[in-house]
PDB file of C-alpha atoms in Angstrom:
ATOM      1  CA  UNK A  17      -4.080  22.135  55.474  1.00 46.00           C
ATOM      2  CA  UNK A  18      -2.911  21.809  59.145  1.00 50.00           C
ATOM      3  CA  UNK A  19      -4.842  25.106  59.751  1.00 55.00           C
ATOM      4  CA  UNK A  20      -7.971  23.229  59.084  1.00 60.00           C
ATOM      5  CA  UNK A  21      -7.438  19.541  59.980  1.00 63.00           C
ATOM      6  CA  UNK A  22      -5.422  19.417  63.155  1.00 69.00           C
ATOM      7  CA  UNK A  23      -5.223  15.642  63.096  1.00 75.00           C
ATOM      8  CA  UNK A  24      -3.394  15.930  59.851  1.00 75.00           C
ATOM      9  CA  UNK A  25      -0.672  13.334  60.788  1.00 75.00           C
ATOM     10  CA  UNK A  26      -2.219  11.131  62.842  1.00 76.00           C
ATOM     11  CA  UNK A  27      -5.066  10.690  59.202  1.00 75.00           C
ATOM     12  CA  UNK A  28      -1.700  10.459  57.404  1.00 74.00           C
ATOM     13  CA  UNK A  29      -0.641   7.882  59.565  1.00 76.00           C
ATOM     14  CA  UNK A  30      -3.541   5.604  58.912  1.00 79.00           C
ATOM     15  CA  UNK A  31      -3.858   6.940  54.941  1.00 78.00           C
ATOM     16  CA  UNK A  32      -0.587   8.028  53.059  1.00 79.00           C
ATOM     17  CA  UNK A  33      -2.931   8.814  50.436  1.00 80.00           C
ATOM     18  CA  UNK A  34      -4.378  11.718  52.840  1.00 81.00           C
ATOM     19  CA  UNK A  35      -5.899  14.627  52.081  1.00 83.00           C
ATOM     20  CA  UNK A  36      -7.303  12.177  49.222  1.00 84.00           C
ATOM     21  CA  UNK A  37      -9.933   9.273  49.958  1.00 84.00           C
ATOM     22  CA  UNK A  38      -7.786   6.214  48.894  1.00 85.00           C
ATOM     23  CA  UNK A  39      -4.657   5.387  46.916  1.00 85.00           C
ATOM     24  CA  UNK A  40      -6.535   5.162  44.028  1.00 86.00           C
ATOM     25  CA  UNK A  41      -8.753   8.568  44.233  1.00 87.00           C
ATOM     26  CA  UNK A  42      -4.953   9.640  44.274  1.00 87.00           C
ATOM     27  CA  UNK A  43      -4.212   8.370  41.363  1.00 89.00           C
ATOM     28  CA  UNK A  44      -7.549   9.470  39.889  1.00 87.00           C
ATOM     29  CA  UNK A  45      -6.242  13.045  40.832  1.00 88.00           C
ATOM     30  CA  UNK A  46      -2.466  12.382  39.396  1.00 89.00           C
ATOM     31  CA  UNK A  47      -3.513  11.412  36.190  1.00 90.00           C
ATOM     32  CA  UNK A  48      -5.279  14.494  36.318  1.00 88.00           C
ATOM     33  CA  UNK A  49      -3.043  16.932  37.357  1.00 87.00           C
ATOM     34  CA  UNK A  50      -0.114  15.424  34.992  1.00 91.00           C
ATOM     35  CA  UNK A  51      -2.625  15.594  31.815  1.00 90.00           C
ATOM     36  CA  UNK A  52      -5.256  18.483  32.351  1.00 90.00           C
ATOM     37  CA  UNK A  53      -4.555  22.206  32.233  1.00 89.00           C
ATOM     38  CA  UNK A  54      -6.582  24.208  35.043  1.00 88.00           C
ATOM     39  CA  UNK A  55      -9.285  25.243  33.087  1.00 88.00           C
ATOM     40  CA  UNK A  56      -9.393  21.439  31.685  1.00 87.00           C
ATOM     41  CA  UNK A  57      -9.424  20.490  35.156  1.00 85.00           C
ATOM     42  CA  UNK A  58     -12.301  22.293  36.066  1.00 83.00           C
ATOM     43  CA  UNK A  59     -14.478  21.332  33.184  1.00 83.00           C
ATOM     44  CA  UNK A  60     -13.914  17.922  33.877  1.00 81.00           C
ATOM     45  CA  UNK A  61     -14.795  17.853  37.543  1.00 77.00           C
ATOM     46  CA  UNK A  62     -17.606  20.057  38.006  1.00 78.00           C
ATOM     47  CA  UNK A  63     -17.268  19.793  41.220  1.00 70.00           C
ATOM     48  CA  UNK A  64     -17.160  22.450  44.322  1.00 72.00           C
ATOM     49  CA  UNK A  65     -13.484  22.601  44.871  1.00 75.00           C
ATOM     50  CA  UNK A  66     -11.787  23.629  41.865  1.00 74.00           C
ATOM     51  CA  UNK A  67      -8.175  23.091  40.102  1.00 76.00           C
ATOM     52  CA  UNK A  68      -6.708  25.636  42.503  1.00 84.00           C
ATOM     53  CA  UNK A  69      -7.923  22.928  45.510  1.00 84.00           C
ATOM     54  CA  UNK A  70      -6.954  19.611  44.101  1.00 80.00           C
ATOM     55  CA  UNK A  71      -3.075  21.252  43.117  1.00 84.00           C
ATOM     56  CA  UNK A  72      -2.912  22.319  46.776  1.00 86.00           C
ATOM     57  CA  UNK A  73      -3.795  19.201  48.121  1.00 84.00           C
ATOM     58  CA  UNK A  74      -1.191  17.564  45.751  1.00 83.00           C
ATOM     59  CA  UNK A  75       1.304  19.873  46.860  1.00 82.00           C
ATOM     60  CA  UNK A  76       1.220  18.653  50.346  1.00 81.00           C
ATOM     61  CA  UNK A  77       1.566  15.302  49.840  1.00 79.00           C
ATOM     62  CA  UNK A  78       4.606  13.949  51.345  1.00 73.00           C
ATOM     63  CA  UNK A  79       7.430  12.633  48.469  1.00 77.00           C
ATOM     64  CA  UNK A  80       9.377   9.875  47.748  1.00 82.00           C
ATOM     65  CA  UNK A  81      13.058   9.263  46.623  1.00 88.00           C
ATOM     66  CA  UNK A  82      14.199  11.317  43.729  1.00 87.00           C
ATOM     67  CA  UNK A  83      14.050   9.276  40.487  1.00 87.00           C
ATOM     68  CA  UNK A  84      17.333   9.171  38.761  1.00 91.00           C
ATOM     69  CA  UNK A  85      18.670   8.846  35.603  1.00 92.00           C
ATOM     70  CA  UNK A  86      21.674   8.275  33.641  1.00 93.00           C
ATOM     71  CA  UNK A  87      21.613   8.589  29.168  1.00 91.00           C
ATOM     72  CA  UNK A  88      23.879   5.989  27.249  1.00 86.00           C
ATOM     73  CA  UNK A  89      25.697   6.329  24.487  1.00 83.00           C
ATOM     74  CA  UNK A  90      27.689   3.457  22.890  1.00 82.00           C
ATOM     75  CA  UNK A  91      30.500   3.489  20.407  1.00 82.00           C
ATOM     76  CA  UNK A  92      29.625   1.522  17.378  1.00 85.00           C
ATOM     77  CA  UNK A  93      26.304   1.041  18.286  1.00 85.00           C
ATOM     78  CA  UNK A  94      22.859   3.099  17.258  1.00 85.00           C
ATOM     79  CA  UNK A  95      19.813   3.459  18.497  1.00 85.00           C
ATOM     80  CA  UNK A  96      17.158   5.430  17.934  1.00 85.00           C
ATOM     81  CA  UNK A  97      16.578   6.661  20.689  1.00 84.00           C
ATOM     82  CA  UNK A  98      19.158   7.330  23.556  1.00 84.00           C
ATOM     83  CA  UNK A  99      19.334   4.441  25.852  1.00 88.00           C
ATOM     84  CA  UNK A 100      18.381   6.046  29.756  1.00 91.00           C
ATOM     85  CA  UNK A 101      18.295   4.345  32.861  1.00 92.00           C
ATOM     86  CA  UNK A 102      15.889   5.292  34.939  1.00 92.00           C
ATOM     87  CA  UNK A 103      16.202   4.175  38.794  1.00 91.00           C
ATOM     88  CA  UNK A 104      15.853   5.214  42.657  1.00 91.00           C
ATOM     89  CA  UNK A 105      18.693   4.869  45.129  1.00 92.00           C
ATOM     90  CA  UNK A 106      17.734   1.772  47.081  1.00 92.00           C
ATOM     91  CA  UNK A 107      19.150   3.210  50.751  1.00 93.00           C
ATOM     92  CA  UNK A 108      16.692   6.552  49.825  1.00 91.00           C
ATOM     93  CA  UNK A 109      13.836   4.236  49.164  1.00 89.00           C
ATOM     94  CA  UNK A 110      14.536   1.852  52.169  1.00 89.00           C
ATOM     95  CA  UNK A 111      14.805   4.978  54.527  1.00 88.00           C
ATOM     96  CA  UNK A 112      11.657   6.416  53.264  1.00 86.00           C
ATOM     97  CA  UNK A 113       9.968   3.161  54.067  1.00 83.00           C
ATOM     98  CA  UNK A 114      11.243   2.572  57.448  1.00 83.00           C
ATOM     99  CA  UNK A 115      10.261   6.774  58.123  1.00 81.00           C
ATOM    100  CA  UNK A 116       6.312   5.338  57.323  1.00 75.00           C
ATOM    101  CA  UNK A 117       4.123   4.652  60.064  1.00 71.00           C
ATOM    102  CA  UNK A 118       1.828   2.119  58.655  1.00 68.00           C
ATOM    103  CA  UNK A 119       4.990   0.072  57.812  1.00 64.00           C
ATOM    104  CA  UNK A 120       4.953  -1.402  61.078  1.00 62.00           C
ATOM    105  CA  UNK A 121       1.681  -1.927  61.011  1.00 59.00           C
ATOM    106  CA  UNK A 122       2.133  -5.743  60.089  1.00 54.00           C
ATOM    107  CA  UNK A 123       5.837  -5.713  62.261  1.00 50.00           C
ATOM    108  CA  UNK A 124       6.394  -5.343  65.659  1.00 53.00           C
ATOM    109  CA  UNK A 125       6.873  -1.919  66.338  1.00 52.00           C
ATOM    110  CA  UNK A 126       9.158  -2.273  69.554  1.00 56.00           C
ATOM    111  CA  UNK A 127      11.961  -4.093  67.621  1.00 58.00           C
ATOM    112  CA  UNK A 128      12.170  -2.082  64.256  1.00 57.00           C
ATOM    113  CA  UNK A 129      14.876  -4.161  61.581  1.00 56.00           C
ATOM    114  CA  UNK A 130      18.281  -2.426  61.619  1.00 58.00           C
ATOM    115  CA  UNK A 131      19.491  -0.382  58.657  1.00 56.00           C
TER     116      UNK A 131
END
């Protein structure tokens, strides 16, 4: 994508849903992506760019914190199901909001909070 759109960070900058229109056009294209095969895809969006397209521009999307989990088991108790706990490391998460532009947006950018 940088080959073609130069001002690829400063658009990120402004949308952190970039290459996609708005956070929900992203989610639009999750949903998609998460319940769709490619062919599936393509039926549904009849559209000039094709599955190939929308899974790159996924793919360069910047990530979060790593989800984490952790599966239960108790003595003398069942459950159907095992019991998982499903959570992000708080530092990871503050870190990766601090590393966003458009945080400080709304804060004064030449005194950032501490860590």
């Amino acid at each position: 994508m940088e080959d073609h759109d130069p001002d690829q960070k400063r658009r990120r900058a402004i949308n952190p849903s970039y290459p996609f229109v708005d956070q929900a056009e992203w989610q639009l294209a999750e949903f998609i992506v998460q319940q769709l095969n490619k062919t599936d895809v393509n039926k549904f969006l009849k559209l000039d760019w094709n599955a190939d397209q929308l899974f790159g521009w996924i793919d360069v999307l910047p990530s979060g914190p790593e989800w984490q989990s952790m599966t239960f088991e108790f003595i003398d108790y069942k459950t159907a199901w095992p019991m998982e706990l499903i959570w992000h490391d708080g530092l990871e998460v503050i870190k990766d909001l601090f590393d966003k532009p458009n945080f400080f947006q709304s804060h004064d950018v030449r005194s950032p909070p501490q860590l």
